[in-house]
PDB file of C-alpha atoms in Angstrom:
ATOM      1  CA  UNK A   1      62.677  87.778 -61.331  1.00 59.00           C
ATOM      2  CA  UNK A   2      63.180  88.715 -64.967  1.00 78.00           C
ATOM      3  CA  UNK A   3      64.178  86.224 -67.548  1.00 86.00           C
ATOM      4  CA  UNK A   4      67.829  86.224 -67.795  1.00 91.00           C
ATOM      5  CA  UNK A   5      69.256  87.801 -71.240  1.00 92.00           C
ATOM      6  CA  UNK A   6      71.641  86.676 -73.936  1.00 95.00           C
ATOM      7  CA  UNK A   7      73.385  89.340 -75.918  1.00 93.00           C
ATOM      8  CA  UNK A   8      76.146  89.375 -78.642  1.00 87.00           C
ATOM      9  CA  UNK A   9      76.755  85.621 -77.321  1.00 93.00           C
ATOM     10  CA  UNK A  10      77.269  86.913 -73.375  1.00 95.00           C
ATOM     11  CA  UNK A  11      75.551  86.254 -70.606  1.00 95.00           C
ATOM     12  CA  UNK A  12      75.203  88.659 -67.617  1.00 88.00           C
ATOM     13  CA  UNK A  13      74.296  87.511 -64.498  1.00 86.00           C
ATOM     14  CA  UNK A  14      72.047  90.013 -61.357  1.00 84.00           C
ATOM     15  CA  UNK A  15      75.018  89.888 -59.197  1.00 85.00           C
ATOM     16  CA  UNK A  16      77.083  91.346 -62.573  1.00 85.00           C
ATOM     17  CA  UNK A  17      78.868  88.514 -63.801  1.00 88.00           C
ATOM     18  CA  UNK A  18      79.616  88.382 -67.504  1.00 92.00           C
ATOM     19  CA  UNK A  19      80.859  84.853 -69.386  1.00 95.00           C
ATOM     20  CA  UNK A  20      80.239  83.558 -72.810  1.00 96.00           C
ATOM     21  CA  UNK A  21      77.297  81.505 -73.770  1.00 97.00           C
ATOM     22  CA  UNK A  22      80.160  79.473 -76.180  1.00 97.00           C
ATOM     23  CA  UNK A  23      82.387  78.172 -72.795  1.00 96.00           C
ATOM     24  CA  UNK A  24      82.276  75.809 -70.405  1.00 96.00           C
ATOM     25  CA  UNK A  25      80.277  77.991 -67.984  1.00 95.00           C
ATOM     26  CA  UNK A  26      78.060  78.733 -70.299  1.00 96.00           C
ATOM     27  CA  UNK A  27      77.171  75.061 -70.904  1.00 95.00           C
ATOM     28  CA  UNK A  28      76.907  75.001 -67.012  1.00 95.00           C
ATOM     29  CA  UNK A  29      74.835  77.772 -66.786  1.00 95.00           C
ATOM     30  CA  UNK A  30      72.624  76.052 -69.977  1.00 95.00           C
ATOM     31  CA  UNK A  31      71.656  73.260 -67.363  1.00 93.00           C
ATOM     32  CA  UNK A  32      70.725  75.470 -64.666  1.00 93.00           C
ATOM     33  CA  UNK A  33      67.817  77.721 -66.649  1.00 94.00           C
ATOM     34  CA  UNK A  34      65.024  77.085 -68.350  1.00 95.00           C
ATOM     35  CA  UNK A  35      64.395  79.932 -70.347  1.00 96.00           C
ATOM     36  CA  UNK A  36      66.409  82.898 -71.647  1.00 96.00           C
ATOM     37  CA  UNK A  37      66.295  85.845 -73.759  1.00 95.00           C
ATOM     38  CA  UNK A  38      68.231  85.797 -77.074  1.00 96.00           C
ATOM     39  CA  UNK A  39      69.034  89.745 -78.945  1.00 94.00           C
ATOM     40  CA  UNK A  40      70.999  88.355 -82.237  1.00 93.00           C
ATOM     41  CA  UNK A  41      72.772  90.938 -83.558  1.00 88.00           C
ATOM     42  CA  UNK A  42      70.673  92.105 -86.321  1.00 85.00           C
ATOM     43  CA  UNK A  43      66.994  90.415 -85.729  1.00 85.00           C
ATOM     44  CA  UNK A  44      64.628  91.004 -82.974  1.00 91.00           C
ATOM     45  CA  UNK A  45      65.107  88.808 -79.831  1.00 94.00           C
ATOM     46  CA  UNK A  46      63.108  85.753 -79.459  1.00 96.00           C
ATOM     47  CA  UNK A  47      62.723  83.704 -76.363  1.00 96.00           C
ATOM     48  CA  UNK A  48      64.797  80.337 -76.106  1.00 97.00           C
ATOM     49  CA  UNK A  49      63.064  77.434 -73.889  1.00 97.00           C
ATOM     50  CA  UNK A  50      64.085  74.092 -72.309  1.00 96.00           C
ATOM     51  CA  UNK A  51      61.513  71.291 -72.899  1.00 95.00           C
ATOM     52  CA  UNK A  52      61.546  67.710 -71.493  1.00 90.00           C
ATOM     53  CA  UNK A  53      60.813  65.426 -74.001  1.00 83.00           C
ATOM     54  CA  UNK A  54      61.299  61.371 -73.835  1.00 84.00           C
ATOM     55  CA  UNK A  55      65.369  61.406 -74.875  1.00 82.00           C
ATOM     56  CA  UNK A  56      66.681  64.283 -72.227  1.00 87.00           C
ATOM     57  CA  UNK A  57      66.213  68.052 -72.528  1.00 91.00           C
ATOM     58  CA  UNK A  58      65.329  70.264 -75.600  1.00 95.00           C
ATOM     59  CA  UNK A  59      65.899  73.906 -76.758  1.00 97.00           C
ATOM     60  CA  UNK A  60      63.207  75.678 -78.358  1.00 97.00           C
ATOM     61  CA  UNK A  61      63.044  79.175 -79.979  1.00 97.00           C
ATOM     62  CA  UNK A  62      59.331  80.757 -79.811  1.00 97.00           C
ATOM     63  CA  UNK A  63      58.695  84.795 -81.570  1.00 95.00           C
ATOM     64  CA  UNK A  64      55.631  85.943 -81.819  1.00 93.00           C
ATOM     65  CA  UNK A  65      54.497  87.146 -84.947  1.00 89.00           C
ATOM     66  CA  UNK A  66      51.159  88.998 -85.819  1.00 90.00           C
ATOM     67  CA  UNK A  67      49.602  87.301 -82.649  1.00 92.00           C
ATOM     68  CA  UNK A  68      50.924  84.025 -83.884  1.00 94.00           C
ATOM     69  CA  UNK A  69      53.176  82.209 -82.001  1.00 95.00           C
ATOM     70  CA  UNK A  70      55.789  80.355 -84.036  1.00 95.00           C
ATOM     71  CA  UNK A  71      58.300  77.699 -82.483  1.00 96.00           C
ATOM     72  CA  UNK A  72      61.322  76.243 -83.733  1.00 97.00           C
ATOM     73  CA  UNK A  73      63.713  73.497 -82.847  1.00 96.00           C
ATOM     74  CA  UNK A  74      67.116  74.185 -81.623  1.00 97.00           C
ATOM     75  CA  UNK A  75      68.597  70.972 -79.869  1.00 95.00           C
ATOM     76  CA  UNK A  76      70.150  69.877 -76.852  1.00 94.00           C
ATOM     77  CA  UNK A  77      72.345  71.690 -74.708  1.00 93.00           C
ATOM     78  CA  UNK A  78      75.433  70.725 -76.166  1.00 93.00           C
ATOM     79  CA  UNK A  79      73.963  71.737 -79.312  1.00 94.00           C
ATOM     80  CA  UNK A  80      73.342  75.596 -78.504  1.00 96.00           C
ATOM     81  CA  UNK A  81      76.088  77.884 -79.621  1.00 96.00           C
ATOM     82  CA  UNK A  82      75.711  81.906 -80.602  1.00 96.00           C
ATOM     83  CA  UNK A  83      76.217  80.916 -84.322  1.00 96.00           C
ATOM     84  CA  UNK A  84      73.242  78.398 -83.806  1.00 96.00           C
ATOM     85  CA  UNK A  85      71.169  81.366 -82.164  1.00 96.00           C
ATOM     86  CA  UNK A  86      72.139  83.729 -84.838  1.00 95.00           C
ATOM     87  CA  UNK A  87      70.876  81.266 -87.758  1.00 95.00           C
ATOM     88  CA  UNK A  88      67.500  80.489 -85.550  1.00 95.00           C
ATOM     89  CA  UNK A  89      67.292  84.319 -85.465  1.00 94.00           C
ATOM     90  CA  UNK A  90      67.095  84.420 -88.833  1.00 93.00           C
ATOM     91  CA  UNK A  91      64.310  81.711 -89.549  1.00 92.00           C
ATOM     92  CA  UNK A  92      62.038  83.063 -86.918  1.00 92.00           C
ATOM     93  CA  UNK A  93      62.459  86.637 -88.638  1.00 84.00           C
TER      94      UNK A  93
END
């Protein structure tokens, strides 16, 4: 099974499905994965990763880099958003 994919802000689903990341099924569908895919508009995708830490669940990007593997912080569920994506894009670049 391939890591499910984020682009311009929309997810799409095997079975075809498209929805926005920024709606209330994509804050569903944030719950139910663990990792995805992220291709901002005008970086190179990184990978985005749920971690279980002490206060709940937390988002992580990771990109690596000249076989170095950087991480950075995103927040909790509620916290993702494209724009938030976008900007991580750009620090990880």
């Amino acid at each position: 099974m391939a890591i499910p994919s984020v682009m311009q802000g929309l997810i799409e689903l095997e079975n075809g499905k498209v929805f926005e990341l920024d709606s209330a099924r994509g804050a569903t569908w944030l719950e139910l994965v663990t990792s995805f895919r992220f291709e901002p508009a005008n970086n190179k995708p990184f990978t985005v990763r749920k971690e279980i830490g002490k206060g709940g669940d937390y988002w992580y990007g990771y990109r690596k880099m000249a076989g170095k593997l950087h991480k950075k912080y995103i927040g909790k569920s509620s916290e993702i958003s494209t724009a938030k994506l976008e900007a991580i894009a750009e620090v990880l670049n």
